[in-house]
Backbone as XML, in Angstrom:
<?xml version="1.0"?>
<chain id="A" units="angstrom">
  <residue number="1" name="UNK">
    <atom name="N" x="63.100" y="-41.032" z="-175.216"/>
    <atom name="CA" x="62.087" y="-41.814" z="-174.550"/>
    <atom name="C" x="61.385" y="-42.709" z="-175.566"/>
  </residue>
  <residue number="2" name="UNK">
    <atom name="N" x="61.098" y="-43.908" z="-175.290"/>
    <atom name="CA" x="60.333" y="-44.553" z="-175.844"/>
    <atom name="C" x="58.790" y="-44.522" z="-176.339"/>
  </residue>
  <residue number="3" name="UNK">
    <atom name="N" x="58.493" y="-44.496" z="-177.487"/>
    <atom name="CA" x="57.255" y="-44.092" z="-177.669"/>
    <atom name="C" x="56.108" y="-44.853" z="-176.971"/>
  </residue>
  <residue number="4" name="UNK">
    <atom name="N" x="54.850" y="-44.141" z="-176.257"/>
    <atom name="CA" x="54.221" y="-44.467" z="-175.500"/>
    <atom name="C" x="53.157" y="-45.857" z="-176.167"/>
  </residue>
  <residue number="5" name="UNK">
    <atom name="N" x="53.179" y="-45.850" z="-176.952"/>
    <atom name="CA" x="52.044" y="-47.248" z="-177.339"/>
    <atom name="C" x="53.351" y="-48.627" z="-177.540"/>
  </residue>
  <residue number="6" name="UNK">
    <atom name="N" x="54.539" y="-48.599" z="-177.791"/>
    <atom name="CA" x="55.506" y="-49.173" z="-177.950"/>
    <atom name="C" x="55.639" y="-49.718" z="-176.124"/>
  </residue>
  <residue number="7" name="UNK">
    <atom name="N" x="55.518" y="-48.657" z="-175.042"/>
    <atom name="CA" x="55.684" y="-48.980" z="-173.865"/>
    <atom name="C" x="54.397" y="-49.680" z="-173.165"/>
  </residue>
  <residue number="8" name="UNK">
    <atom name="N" x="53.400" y="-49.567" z="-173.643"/>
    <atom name="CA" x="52.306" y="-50.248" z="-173.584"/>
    <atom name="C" x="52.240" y="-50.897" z="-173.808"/>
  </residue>
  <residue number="9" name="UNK">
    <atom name="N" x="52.797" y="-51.558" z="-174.773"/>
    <atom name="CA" x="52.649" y="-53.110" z="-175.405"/>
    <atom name="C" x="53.663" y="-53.678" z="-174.669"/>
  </residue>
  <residue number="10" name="UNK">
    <atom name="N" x="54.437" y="-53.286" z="-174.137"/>
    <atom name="CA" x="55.852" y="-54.022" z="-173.197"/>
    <atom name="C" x="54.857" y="-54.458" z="-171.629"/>
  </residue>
  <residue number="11" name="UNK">
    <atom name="N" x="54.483" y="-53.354" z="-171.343"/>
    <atom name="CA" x="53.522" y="-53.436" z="-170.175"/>
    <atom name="C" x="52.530" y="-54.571" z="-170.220"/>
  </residue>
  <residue number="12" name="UNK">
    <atom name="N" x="52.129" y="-54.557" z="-171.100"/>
    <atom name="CA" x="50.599" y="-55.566" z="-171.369"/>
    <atom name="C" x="51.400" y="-56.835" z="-171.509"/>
  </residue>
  <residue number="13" name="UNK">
    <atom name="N" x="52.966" y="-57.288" z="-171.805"/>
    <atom name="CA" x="53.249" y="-58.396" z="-172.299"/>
    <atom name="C" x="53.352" y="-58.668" z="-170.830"/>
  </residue>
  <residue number="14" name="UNK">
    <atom name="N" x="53.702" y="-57.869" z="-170.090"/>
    <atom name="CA" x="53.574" y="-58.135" z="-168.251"/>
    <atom name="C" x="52.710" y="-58.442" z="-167.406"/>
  </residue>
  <residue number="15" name="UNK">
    <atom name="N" x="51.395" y="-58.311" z="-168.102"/>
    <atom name="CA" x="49.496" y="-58.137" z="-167.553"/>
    <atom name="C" x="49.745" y="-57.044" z="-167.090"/>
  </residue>
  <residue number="16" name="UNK">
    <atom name="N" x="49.874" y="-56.082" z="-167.728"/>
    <atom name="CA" x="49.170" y="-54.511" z="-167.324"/>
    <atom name="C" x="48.057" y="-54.409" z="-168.565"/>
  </residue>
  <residue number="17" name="UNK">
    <atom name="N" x="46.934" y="-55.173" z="-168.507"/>
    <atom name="CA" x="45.933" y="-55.303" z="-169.427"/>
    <atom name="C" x="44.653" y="-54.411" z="-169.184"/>
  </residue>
  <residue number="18" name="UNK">
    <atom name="N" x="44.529" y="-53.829" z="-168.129"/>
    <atom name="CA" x="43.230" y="-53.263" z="-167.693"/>
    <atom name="C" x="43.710" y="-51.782" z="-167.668"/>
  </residue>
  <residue number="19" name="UNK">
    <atom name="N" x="42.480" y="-50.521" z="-168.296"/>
    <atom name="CA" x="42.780" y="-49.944" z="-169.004"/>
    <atom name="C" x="41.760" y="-48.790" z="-167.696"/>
  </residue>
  <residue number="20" name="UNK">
    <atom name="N" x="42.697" y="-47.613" z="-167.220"/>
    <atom name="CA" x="42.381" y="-47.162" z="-166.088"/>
    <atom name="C" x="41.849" y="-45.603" z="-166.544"/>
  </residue>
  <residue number="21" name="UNK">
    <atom name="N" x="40.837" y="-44.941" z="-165.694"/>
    <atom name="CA" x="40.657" y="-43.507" z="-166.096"/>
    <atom name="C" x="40.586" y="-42.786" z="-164.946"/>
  </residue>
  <residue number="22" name="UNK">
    <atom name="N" x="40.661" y="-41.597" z="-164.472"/>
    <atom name="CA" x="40.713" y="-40.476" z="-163.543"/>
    <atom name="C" x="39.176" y="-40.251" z="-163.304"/>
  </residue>
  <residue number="23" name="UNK">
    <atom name="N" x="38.434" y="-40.505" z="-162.235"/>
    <atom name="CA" x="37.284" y="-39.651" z="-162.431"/>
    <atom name="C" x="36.959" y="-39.312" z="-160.704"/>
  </residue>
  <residue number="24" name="UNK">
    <atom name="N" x="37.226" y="-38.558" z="-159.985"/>
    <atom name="CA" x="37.534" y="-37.364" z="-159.261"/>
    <atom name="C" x="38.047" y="-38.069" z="-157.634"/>
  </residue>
  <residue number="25" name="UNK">
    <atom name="N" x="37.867" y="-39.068" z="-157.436"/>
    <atom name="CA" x="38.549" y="-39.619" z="-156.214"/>
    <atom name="C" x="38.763" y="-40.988" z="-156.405"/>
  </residue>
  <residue number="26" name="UNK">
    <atom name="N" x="39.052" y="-41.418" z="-157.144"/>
    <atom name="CA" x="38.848" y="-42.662" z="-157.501"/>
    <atom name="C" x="39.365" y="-42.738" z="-159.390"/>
  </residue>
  <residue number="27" name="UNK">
    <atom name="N" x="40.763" y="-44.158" z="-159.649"/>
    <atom name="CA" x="40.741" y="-44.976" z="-160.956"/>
    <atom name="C" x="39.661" y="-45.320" z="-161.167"/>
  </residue>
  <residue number="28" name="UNK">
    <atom name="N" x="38.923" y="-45.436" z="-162.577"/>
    <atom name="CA" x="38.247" y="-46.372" z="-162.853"/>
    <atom name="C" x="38.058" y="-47.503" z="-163.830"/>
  </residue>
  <residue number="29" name="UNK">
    <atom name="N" x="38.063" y="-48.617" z="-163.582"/>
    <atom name="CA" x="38.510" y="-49.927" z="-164.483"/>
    <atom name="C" x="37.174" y="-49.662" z="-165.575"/>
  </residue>
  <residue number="30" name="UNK">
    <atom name="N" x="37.920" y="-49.253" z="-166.987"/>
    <atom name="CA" x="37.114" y="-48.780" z="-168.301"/>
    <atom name="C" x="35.986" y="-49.902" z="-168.016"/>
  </residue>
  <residue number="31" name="UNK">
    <atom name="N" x="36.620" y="-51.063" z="-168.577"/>
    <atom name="CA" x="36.004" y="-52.986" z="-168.747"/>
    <atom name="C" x="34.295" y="-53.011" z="-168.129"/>
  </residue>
  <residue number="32" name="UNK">
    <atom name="N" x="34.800" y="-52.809" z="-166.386"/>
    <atom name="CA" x="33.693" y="-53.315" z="-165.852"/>
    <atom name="C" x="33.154" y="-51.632" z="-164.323"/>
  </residue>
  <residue number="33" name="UNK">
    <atom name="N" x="33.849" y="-50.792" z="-164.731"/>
    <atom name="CA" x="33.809" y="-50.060" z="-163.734"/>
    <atom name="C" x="34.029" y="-50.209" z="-162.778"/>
  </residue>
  <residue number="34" name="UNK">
    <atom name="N" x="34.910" y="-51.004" z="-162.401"/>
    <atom name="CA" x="35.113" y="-51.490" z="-161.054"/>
    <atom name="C" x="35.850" y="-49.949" z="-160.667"/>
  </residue>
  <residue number="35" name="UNK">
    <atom name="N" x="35.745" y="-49.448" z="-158.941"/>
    <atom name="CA" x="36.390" y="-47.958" z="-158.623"/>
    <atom name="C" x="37.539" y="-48.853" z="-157.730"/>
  </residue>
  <residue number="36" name="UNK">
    <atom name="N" x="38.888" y="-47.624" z="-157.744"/>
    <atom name="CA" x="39.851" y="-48.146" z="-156.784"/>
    <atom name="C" x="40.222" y="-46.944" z="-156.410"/>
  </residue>
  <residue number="37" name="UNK">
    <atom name="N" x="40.119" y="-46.575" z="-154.851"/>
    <atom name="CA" x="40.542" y="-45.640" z="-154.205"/>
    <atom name="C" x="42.455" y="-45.733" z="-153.765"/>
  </residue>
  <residue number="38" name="UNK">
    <atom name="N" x="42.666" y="-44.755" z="-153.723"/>
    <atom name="CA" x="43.883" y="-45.197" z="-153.491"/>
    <atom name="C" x="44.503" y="-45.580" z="-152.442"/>
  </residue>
  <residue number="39" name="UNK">
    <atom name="N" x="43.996" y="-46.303" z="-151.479"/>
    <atom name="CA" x="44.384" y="-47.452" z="-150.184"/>
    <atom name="C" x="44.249" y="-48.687" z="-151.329"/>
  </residue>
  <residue number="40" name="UNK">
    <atom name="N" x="43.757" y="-48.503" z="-152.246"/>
    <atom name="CA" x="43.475" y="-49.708" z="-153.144"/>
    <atom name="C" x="44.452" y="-50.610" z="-154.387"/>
  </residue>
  <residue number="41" name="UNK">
    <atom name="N" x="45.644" y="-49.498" z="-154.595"/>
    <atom name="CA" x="46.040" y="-50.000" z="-155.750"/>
    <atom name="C" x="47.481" y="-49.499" z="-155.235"/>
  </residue>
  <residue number="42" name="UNK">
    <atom name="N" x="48.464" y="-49.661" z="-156.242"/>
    <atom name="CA" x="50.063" y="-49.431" z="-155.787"/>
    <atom name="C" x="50.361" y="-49.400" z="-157.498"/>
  </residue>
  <residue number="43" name="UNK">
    <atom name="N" x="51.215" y="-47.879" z="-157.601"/>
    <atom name="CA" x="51.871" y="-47.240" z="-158.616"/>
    <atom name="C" x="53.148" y="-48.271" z="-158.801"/>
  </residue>
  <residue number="44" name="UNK">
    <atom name="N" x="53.465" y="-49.011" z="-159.675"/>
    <atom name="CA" x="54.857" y="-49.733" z="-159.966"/>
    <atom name="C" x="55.635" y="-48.941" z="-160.487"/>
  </residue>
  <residue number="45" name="UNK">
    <atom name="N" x="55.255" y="-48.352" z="-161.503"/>
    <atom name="CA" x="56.028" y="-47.915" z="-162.812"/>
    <atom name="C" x="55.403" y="-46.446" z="-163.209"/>
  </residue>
  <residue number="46" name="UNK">
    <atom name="N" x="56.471" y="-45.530" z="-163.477"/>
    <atom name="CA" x="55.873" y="-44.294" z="-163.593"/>
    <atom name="C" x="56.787" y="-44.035" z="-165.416"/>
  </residue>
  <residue number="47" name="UNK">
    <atom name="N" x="56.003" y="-43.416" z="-166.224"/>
    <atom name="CA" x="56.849" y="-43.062" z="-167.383"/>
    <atom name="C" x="56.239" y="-42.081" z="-167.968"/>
  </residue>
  <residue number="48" name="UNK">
    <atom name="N" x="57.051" y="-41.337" z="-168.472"/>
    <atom name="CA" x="56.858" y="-39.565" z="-169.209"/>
    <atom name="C" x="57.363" y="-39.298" z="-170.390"/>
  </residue>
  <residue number="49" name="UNK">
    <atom name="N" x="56.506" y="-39.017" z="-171.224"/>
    <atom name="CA" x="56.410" y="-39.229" z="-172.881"/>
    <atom name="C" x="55.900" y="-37.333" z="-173.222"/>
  </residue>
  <residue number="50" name="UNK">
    <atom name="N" x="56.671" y="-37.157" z="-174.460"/>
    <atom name="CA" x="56.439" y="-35.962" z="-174.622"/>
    <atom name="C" x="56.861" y="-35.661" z="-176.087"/>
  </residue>
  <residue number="51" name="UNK">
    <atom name="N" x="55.343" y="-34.957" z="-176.792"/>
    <atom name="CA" x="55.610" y="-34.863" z="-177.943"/>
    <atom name="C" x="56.491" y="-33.874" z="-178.722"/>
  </residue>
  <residue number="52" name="UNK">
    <atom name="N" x="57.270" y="-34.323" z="-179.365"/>
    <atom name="CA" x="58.306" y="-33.671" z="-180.197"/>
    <atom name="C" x="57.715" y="-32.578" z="-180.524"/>
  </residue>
  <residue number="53" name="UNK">
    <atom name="N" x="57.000" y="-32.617" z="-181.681"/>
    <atom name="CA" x="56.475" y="-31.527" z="-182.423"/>
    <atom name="C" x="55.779" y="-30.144" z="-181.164"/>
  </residue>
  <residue number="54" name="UNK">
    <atom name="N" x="55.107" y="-30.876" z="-180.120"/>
    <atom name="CA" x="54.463" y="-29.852" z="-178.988"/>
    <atom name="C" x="55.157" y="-30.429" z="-177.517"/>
  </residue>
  <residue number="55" name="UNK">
    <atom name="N" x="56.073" y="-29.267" z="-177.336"/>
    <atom name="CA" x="56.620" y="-29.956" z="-175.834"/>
    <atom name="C" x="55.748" y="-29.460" z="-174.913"/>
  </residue>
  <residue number="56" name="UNK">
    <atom name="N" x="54.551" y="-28.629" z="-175.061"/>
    <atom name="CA" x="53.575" y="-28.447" z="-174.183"/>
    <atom name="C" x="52.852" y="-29.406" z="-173.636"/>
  </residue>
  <residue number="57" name="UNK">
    <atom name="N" x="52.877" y="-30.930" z="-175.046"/>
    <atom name="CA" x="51.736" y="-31.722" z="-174.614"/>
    <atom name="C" x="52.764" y="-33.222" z="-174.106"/>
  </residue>
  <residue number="58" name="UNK">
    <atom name="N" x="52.404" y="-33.487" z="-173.134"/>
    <atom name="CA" x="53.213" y="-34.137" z="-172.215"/>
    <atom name="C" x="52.222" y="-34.821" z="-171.581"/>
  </residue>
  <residue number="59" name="UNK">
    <atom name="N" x="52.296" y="-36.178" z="-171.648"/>
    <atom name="CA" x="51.720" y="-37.529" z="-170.622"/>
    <atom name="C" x="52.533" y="-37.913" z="-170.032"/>
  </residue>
  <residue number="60" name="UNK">
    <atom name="N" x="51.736" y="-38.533" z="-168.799"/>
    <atom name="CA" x="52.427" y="-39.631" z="-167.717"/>
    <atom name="C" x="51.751" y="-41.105" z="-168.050"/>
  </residue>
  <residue number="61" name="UNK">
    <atom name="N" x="52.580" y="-42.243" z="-168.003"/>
    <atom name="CA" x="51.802" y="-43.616" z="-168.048"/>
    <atom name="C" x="51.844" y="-44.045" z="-166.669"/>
  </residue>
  <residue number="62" name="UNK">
    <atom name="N" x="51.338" y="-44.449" z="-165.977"/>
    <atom name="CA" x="51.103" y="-45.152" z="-164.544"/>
    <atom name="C" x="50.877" y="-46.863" z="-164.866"/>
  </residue>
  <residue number="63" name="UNK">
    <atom name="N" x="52.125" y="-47.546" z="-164.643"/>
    <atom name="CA" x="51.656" y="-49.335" z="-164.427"/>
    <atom name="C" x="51.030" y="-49.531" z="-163.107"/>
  </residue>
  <residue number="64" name="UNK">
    <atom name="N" x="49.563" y="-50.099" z="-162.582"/>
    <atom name="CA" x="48.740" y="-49.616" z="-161.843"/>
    <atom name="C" x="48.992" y="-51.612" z="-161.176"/>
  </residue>
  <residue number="65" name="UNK">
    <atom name="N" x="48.887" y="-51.593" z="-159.736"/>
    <atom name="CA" x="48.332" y="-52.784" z="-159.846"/>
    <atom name="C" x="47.621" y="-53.172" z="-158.631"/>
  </residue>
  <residue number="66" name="UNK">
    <atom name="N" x="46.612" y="-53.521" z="-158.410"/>
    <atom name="CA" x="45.811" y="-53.832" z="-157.484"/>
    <atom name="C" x="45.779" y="-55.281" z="-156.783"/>
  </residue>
  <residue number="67" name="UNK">
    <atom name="N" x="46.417" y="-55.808" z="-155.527"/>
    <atom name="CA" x="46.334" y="-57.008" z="-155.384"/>
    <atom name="C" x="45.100" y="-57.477" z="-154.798"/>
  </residue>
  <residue number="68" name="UNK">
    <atom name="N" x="44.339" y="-56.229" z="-154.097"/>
    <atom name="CA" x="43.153" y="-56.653" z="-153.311"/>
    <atom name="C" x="42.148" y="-57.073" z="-154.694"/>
  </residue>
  <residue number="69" name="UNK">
    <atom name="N" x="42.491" y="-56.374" z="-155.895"/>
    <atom name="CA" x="41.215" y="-56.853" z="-156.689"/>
    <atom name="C" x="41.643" y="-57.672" z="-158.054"/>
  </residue>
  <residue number="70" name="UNK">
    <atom name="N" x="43.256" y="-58.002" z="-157.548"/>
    <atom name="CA" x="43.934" y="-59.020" z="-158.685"/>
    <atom name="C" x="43.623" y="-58.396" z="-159.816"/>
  </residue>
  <residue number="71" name="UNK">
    <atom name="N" x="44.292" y="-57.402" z="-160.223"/>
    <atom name="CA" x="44.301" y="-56.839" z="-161.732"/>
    <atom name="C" x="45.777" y="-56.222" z="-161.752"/>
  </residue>
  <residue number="72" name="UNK">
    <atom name="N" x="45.765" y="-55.927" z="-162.910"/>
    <atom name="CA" x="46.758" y="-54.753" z="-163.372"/>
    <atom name="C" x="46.692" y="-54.271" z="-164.834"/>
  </residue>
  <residue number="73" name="UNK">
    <atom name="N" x="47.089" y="-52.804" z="-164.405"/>
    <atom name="CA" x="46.754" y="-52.102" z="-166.016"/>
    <atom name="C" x="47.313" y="-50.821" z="-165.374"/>
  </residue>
  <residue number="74" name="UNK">
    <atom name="N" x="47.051" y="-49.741" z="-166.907"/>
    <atom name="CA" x="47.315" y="-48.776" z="-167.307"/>
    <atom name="C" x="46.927" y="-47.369" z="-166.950"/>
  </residue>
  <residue number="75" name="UNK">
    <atom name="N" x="47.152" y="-46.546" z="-166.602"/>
    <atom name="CA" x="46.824" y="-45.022" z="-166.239"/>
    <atom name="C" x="47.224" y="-44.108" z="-167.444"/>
  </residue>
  <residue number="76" name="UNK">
    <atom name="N" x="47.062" y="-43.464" z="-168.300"/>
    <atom name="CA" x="47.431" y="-42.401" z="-169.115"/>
    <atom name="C" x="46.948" y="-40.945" z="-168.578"/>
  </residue>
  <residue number="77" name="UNK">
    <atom name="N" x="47.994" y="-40.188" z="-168.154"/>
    <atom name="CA" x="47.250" y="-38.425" z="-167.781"/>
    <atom name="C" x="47.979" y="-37.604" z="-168.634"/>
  </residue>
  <residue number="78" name="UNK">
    <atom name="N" x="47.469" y="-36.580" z="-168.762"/>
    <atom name="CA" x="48.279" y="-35.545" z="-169.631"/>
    <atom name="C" x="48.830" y="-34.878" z="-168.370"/>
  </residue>
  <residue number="79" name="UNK">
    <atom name="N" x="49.926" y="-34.339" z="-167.886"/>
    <atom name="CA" x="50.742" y="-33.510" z="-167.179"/>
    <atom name="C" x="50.543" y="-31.939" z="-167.282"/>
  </residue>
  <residue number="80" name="UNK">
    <atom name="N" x="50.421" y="-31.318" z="-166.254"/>
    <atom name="CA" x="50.696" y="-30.260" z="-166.004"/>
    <atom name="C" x="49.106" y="-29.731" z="-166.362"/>
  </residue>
  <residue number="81" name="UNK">
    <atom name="N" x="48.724" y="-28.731" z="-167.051"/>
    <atom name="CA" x="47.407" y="-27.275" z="-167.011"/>
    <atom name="C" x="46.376" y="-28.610" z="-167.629"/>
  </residue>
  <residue number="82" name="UNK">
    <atom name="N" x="46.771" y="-29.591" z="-168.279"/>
    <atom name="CA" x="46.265" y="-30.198" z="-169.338"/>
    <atom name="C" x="45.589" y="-31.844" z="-168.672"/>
  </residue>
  <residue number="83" name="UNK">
    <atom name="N" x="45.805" y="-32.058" z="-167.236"/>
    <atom name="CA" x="45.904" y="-32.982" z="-166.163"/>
    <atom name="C" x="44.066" y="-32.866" z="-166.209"/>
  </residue>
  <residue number="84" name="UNK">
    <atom name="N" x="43.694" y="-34.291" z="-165.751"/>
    <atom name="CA" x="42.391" y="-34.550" z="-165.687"/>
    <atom name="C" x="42.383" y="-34.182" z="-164.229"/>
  </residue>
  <residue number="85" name="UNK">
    <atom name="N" x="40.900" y="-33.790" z="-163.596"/>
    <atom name="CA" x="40.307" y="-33.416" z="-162.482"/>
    <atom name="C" x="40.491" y="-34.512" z="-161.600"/>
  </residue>
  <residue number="86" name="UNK">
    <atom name="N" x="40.825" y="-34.716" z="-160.575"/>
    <atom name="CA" x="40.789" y="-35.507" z="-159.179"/>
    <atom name="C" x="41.055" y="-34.622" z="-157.875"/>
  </residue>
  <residue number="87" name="UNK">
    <atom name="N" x="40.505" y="-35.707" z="-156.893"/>
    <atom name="CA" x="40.795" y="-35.353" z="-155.680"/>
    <atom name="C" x="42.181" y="-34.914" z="-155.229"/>
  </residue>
  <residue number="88" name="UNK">
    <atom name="N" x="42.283" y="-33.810" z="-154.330"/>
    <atom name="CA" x="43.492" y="-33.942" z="-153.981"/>
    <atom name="C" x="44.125" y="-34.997" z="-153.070"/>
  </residue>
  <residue number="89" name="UNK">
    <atom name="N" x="43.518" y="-36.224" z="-152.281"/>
    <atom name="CA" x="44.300" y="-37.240" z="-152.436"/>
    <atom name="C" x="44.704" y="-38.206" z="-153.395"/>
  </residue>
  <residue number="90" name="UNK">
    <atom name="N" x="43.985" y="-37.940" z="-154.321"/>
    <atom name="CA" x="44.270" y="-38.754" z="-155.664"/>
    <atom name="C" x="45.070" y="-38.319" z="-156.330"/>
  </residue>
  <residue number="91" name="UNK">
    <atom name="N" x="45.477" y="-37.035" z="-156.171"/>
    <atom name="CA" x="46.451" y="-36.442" z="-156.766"/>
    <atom name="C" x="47.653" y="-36.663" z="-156.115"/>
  </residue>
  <residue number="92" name="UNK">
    <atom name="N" x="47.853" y="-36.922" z="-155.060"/>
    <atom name="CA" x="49.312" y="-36.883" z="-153.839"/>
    <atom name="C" x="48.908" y="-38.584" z="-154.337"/>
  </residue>
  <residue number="93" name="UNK">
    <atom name="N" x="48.918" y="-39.286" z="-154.519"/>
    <atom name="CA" x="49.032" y="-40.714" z="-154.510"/>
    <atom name="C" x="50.078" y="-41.061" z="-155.692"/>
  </residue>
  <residue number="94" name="UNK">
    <atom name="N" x="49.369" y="-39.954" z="-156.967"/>
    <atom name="CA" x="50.098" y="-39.890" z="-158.096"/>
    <atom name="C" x="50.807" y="-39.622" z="-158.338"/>
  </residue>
  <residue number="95" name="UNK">
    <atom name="N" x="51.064" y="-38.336" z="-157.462"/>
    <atom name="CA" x="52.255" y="-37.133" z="-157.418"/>
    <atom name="C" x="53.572" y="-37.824" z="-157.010"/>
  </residue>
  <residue number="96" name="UNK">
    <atom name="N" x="52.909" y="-38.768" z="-156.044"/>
    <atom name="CA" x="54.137" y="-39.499" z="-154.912"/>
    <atom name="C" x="55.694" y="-40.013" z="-155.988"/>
  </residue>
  <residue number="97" name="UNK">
    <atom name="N" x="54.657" y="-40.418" z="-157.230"/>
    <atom name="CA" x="55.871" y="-41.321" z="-158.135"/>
    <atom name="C" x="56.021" y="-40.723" z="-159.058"/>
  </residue>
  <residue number="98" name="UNK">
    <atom name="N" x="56.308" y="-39.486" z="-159.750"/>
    <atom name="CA" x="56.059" y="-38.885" z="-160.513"/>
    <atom name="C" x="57.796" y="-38.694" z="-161.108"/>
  </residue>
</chain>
């Protein structure tokens, strides 16, 4: 697999520039806080990176893109026990492309 900041920079050469976080029903755009529920945004690209040295510690990247609010960017979660808190529809949105 391709290393994850290497796939980020491929992404961003695409405008996946906006830089997304988990906080319990709802992405949130780092920048300006803008919230996007998920009727709000559409998963393109799903990718799974996992460190050599610890195969315990395992991320997902999400290419995120929102047309209602004309953006696109990035999701980073850690996978599995190690997964940030959300809703469980926020979780089946994610899960969907996994």
């Amino acid at each position: 697999m391709p290393p994850k900041n290497g796939k980020r920079f491929c992404l961003a050469k695409r405008g996946y520039t906006t830089n997304f976080n988990i906080e319990n029903d709802c992405i949130v755009c780092a920048e300006n806080m803008l919230r996007l529920y998920p009727e709000e945004f559409t998963i393109d690209e799903v990718h799974r990176f996992q460190e050599m040295s610890d195969l315990d510690n395992e991320s997902i990247l999400y290419a995120i893109s929102s047309s209602q609010h004309q953006l696109k960017g990035v999701l980073v979660n850690a996978y599995g026990v190690y997964s940030e808190t959300a809703t469980t529809e926020l979780i089946e949105k994610l899960s969907e492309n996994r």
